[in-house]
Structures are given as structure tokens and as C-alpha cells.
PDB file of C-alpha atoms in Angstrom:
ATOM      1  CA  GLN A   1       5.643  -7.418  23.395  1.00  0.00           C
ATOM      2  CA  VAL A   2       5.086  -4.362  21.264  1.00  0.00           C
ATOM      3  CA  GLN A   3       8.247  -2.628  19.959  1.00  0.00           C
ATOM      4  CA  LEU A   4       8.624   0.242  17.609  1.00  0.00           C
ATOM      5  CA  VAL A   5      12.381   0.810  17.007  1.00  0.00           C
ATOM      6  CA  GLU A   6      13.490   3.985  15.054  1.00  0.00           C
ATOM      7  CA  SER A   7      16.870   4.410  13.287  1.00  0.00           C
ATOM      8  CA  GLY A   8      18.501   6.691  10.864  1.00  0.00           C
ATOM      9  CA  GLY A   9      18.860   9.865  12.824  1.00  0.00           C
ATOM     10  CA  GLY A  10      22.090  11.792  12.942  1.00  0.00           C
ATOM     11  CA  LEU A  11      23.897  15.052  12.485  1.00  0.00           C
ATOM     12  CA  VAL A  12      23.466  16.679   9.091  1.00  0.00           C
ATOM     13  CA  GLN A  13      24.272  20.100   7.484  1.00  0.00           C
ATOM     14  CA  PRO A  14      21.415  22.482   6.369  1.00  0.00           C
ATOM     15  CA  GLY A  15      19.994  21.292   3.184  1.00  0.00           C
ATOM     16  CA  GLY A  16      21.034  17.834   3.792  1.00  0.00           C
ATOM     17  CA  SER A  17      18.879  14.639   3.899  1.00  0.00           C
ATOM     18  CA  LEU A  18      18.177  11.723   6.105  1.00  0.00           C
ATOM     19  CA  ARG A  19      16.030   8.772   6.003  1.00  0.00           C
ATOM     20  CA  LEU A  20      14.404   7.491   9.249  1.00  0.00           C
ATOM     21  CA  SER A  21      13.047   3.970   9.603  1.00  0.00           C
ATOM     22  CA  CYS A  22      10.760   2.481  12.319  1.00  0.00           C
ATOM     23  CA  ALA A  23      10.678  -1.314  12.414  1.00  0.00           C
ATOM     24  CA  ALA A  24       7.500  -2.676  14.291  1.00  0.00           C
ATOM     25  CA  SER A  25       7.094  -5.956  16.034  1.00  0.00           C
ATOM     26  CA  GLY A  26       4.351  -7.368  18.212  1.00  0.00           C
ATOM     27  CA  ILE A  27       1.566  -5.669  16.381  1.00  0.00           C
ATOM     28  CA  SER A  28      -0.537  -6.352  13.348  1.00  0.00           C
ATOM     29  CA  PHE A  29       1.389  -3.616  11.373  1.00  0.00           C
ATOM     30  CA  SER A  30      -0.944  -3.392   8.445  1.00  0.00           C
ATOM     31  CA  ILE A  31      -4.003  -2.429  10.463  1.00  0.00           C
ATOM     32  CA  TYR A  32      -2.152   0.523  12.268  1.00  0.00           C
ATOM     33  CA  ASP A  33      -2.039   4.116  11.118  1.00  0.00           C
ATOM     34  CA  MET A  34       1.690   5.016  11.372  1.00  0.00           C
ATOM     35  CA  GLY A  35       3.143   8.334  12.073  1.00  0.00           C
ATOM     36  CA  TRP A  36       6.195  10.379  12.957  1.00  0.00           C
ATOM     37  CA  TYR A  37       6.268  12.913  15.588  1.00  0.00           C
ATOM     38  CA  ARG A  38       8.987  15.235  16.812  1.00  0.00           C
ATOM     39  CA  GLN A  39       9.886  17.103  19.992  1.00  0.00           C
ATOM     40  CA  ALA A  40      12.424  19.829  20.102  1.00  0.00           C
ATOM     41  CA  PRO A  41      13.947  20.950  23.492  1.00  0.00           C
ATOM     42  CA  GLY A  42      11.528  23.159  25.360  1.00  0.00           C
ATOM     43  CA  LYS A  43       8.793  22.388  22.836  1.00  0.00           C
ATOM     44  CA  GLN A  44       5.674  20.114  22.724  1.00  0.00           C
ATOM     45  CA  ARG A  45       5.753  17.016  20.684  1.00  0.00           C
ATOM     46  CA  GLU A  46       4.147  17.676  17.292  1.00  0.00           C
ATOM     47  CA  LEU A  47       2.945  15.660  14.380  1.00  0.00           C
ATOM     48  CA  VAL A  48       5.277  15.559  11.491  1.00  0.00           C
ATOM     49  CA  ALA A  49       3.457  13.087   9.134  1.00  0.00           C
ATOM     50  CA  VAL A  50       1.099  10.225   9.219  1.00  0.00           C
ATOM     51  CA  ILE A  51       0.188   7.451   6.771  1.00  0.00           C
ATOM     52  CA  THR A  52      -2.914   5.469   7.229  1.00  0.00           C
ATOM     53  CA  THR A  53      -3.642   1.846   6.581  1.00  0.00           C
ATOM     54  CA  GLY A  54      -4.854   2.729   3.139  1.00  0.00           C
ATOM     55  CA  GLY A  55      -1.878   4.654   2.231  1.00  0.00           C
ATOM     56  CA  SER A  56      -3.255   8.177   2.632  1.00  0.00           C
ATOM     57  CA  THR A  57      -0.710  10.672   3.972  1.00  0.00           C
ATOM     58  CA  ASN A  58      -0.883  14.042   5.899  1.00  0.00           C
ATOM     59  CA  TYR A  59       1.910  16.401   6.781  1.00  0.00           C
ATOM     60  CA  ALA A  60       2.547  19.304   8.956  1.00  0.00           C
ATOM     61  CA  ASP A  61       2.648  22.512   6.992  1.00  0.00           C
ATOM     62  CA  SER A  62       6.342  23.201   8.145  1.00  0.00           C
ATOM     63  CA  VAL A  63       7.463  19.831   6.259  1.00  0.00           C
ATOM     64  CA  LYS A  64       5.124  19.694   3.253  1.00  0.00           C
ATOM     65  CA  GLY A  65       7.207  19.294   0.213  1.00  0.00           C
ATOM     66  CA  ARG A  66      10.313  18.493   1.965  1.00  0.00           C
ATOM     67  CA  PHE A  67       9.421  15.325   3.882  1.00  0.00           C
ATOM     68  CA  THR A  68       7.923  12.108   2.673  1.00  0.00           C
ATOM     69  CA  ILE A  69       6.306   9.292   4.722  1.00  0.00           C
ATOM     70  CA  SER A  70       5.917   5.633   3.384  1.00  0.00           C
ATOM     71  CA  ARG A  71       5.451   2.278   4.650  1.00  0.00           C
ATOM     72  CA  ASP A  72       6.283  -1.311   3.797  1.00  0.00           C
ATOM     73  CA  ASN A  73       3.710  -3.667   5.309  1.00  0.00           C
ATOM     74  CA  ALA A  74       5.760  -6.697   4.276  1.00  0.00           C
ATOM     75  CA  LYS A  75       8.765  -5.403   6.167  1.00  0.00           C
ATOM     76  CA  ARG A  76       6.516  -3.994   8.963  1.00  0.00           C
ATOM     77  CA  THR A  77       8.437  -0.742   8.640  1.00  0.00           C
ATOM     78  CA  VAL A  78       7.546   2.898   8.034  1.00  0.00           C
ATOM     79  CA  TYR A  79       9.980   5.345   6.644  1.00  0.00           C
ATOM     80  CA  LEU A  80      10.337   9.202   6.753  1.00  0.00           C
ATOM     81  CA  GLN A  81      12.541  10.727   4.022  1.00  0.00           C
ATOM     82  CA  LEU A  82      13.785  14.134   5.207  1.00  0.00           C
ATOM     83  CA  ASN A  83      15.117  16.441   2.465  1.00  0.00           C
ATOM     84  CA  SER A  84      16.165  20.119   2.420  1.00  0.00           C
ATOM     85  CA  LEU A  85      16.759  19.950   6.166  1.00  0.00           C
ATOM     86  CA  LYS A  86      16.765  23.140   8.188  1.00  0.00           C
ATOM     87  CA  PRO A  87      18.093  23.893  11.670  1.00  0.00           C
ATOM     88  CA  GLU A  88      14.522  24.145  13.013  1.00  0.00           C
ATOM     89  CA  ASP A  89      13.947  20.465  12.056  1.00  0.00           C
ATOM     90  CA  THR A  90      16.415  19.519  14.868  1.00  0.00           C
ATOM     91  CA  ALA A  91      14.404  17.340  17.286  1.00  0.00           C
ATOM     92  CA  LEU A  92      13.862  13.934  18.716  1.00  0.00           C
ATOM     93  CA  TYR A  93      11.776  12.062  16.162  1.00  0.00           C
ATOM     94  CA  TYR A  94       9.329   9.470  17.394  1.00  0.00           C
ATOM     95  CA  CYS A  95       7.519   6.690  15.606  1.00  0.00           C
ATOM     96  CA  ASN A  96       3.862   6.080  16.457  1.00  0.00           C
ATOM     97  CA  GLY A  97       1.436   3.413  15.763  1.00  0.00           C
ATOM     98  CA  TYR A  98      -2.378   3.963  16.231  1.00  0.00           C
ATOM     99  CA  TRP A  99      -5.118   1.417  15.820  1.00  0.00           C
ATOM    100  CA  PRO A 100      -8.246   3.464  15.016  1.00  0.00           C
ATOM    101  CA  ARG A 101     -10.712   0.697  15.949  1.00  0.00           C
ATOM    102  CA  THR A 102      -9.541   0.488  19.550  1.00  0.00           C
ATOM    103  CA  HIS A 103      -7.492   3.587  19.881  1.00  0.00           C
ATOM    104  CA  ARG A 104      -4.479   1.712  20.940  1.00  0.00           C
ATOM    105  CA  ASN A 105      -1.405   3.684  20.691  1.00  0.00           C
ATOM    106  CA  TYR A 106       2.260   2.765  20.692  1.00  0.00           C
ATOM    107  CA  TRP A 107       5.414   4.814  20.725  1.00  0.00           C
ATOM    108  CA  GLY A 108       9.117   4.255  19.962  1.00  0.00           C
ATOM    109  CA  GLN A 109      12.018   5.581  21.991  1.00  0.00           C
ATOM    110  CA  GLY A 110      13.058   8.170  19.326  1.00  0.00           C
ATOM    111  CA  THR A 111      15.832   9.012  17.108  1.00  0.00           C
ATOM    112  CA  GLN A 112      17.672  12.329  17.363  1.00  0.00           C
ATOM    113  CA  VAL A 113      18.066  14.496  14.223  1.00  0.00           C
ATOM    114  CA  THR A 114      20.411  17.457  14.351  1.00  0.00           C
ATOM    115  CA  VAL A 115      20.702  19.922  11.596  1.00  0.00           C
ATOM    116  CA  SER A 116      23.631  22.196  12.023  1.00  0.00           C
ATOM    117  CA  ALA A 117      26.509  23.611  10.085  1.00  0.00           C
TER     118      ALA A 117
END
């Protein structure tokens, strides 16, 4: 059974930081591109950041320079460091695992990030 379990969300003031984690089980983690997406109320889900099996990263323009994605294949975990948070970063953040060879795609349940004074 495949599981992607996110953690680390919470309430933070503008300018603050959080670190999200996503622990994977039931998949060969090292062969999956891993990503973070977010969805704010009334908006579509959007890509935040992705890290490939080779360690290449890509970020949404809105988070470049503030967020950092990383992965630890030994721990089967992908991280998202969120710095300089803004109210517009408030959303449900989802972890995604994507196997390019087969287009197999898995999602976590999400972790809520709320940025508010």
C-alpha cells in the first residue's frame, strides 16, 4: 500500500518559517520525482516545487528564493523549507510522487500552512 504522509504544517506569522516533511512508503522512493503542490481555498492546485531523481529542482516563480525542496532517499522523505512566509502562501500543501517511466502518480493527504498575524 502506497502512503505519502505530510507533516510540519501550522500557523506562522508573516516572515516566519516552516519545514514540511513527506514520508513515503510502499514505493521505490529513489526512482520517483517528488514534488510539493498547494491549493488555497477557491483556487486550483498549483505546483510549488519539484525535485527529480537526479536532484534537479524547479520552483514556482512565486516561491523562488524563499522555499527549498530537498530529498533524503535513505529516509524516503522529501522536505520543503518555507522561509519568509507571506499570507498568500496560506494553503493546503500536498506531497506528490511521480514515476516518469510509467506516469504513476501518488498524492498525500495534505498539511495546512496558515500565514497570519
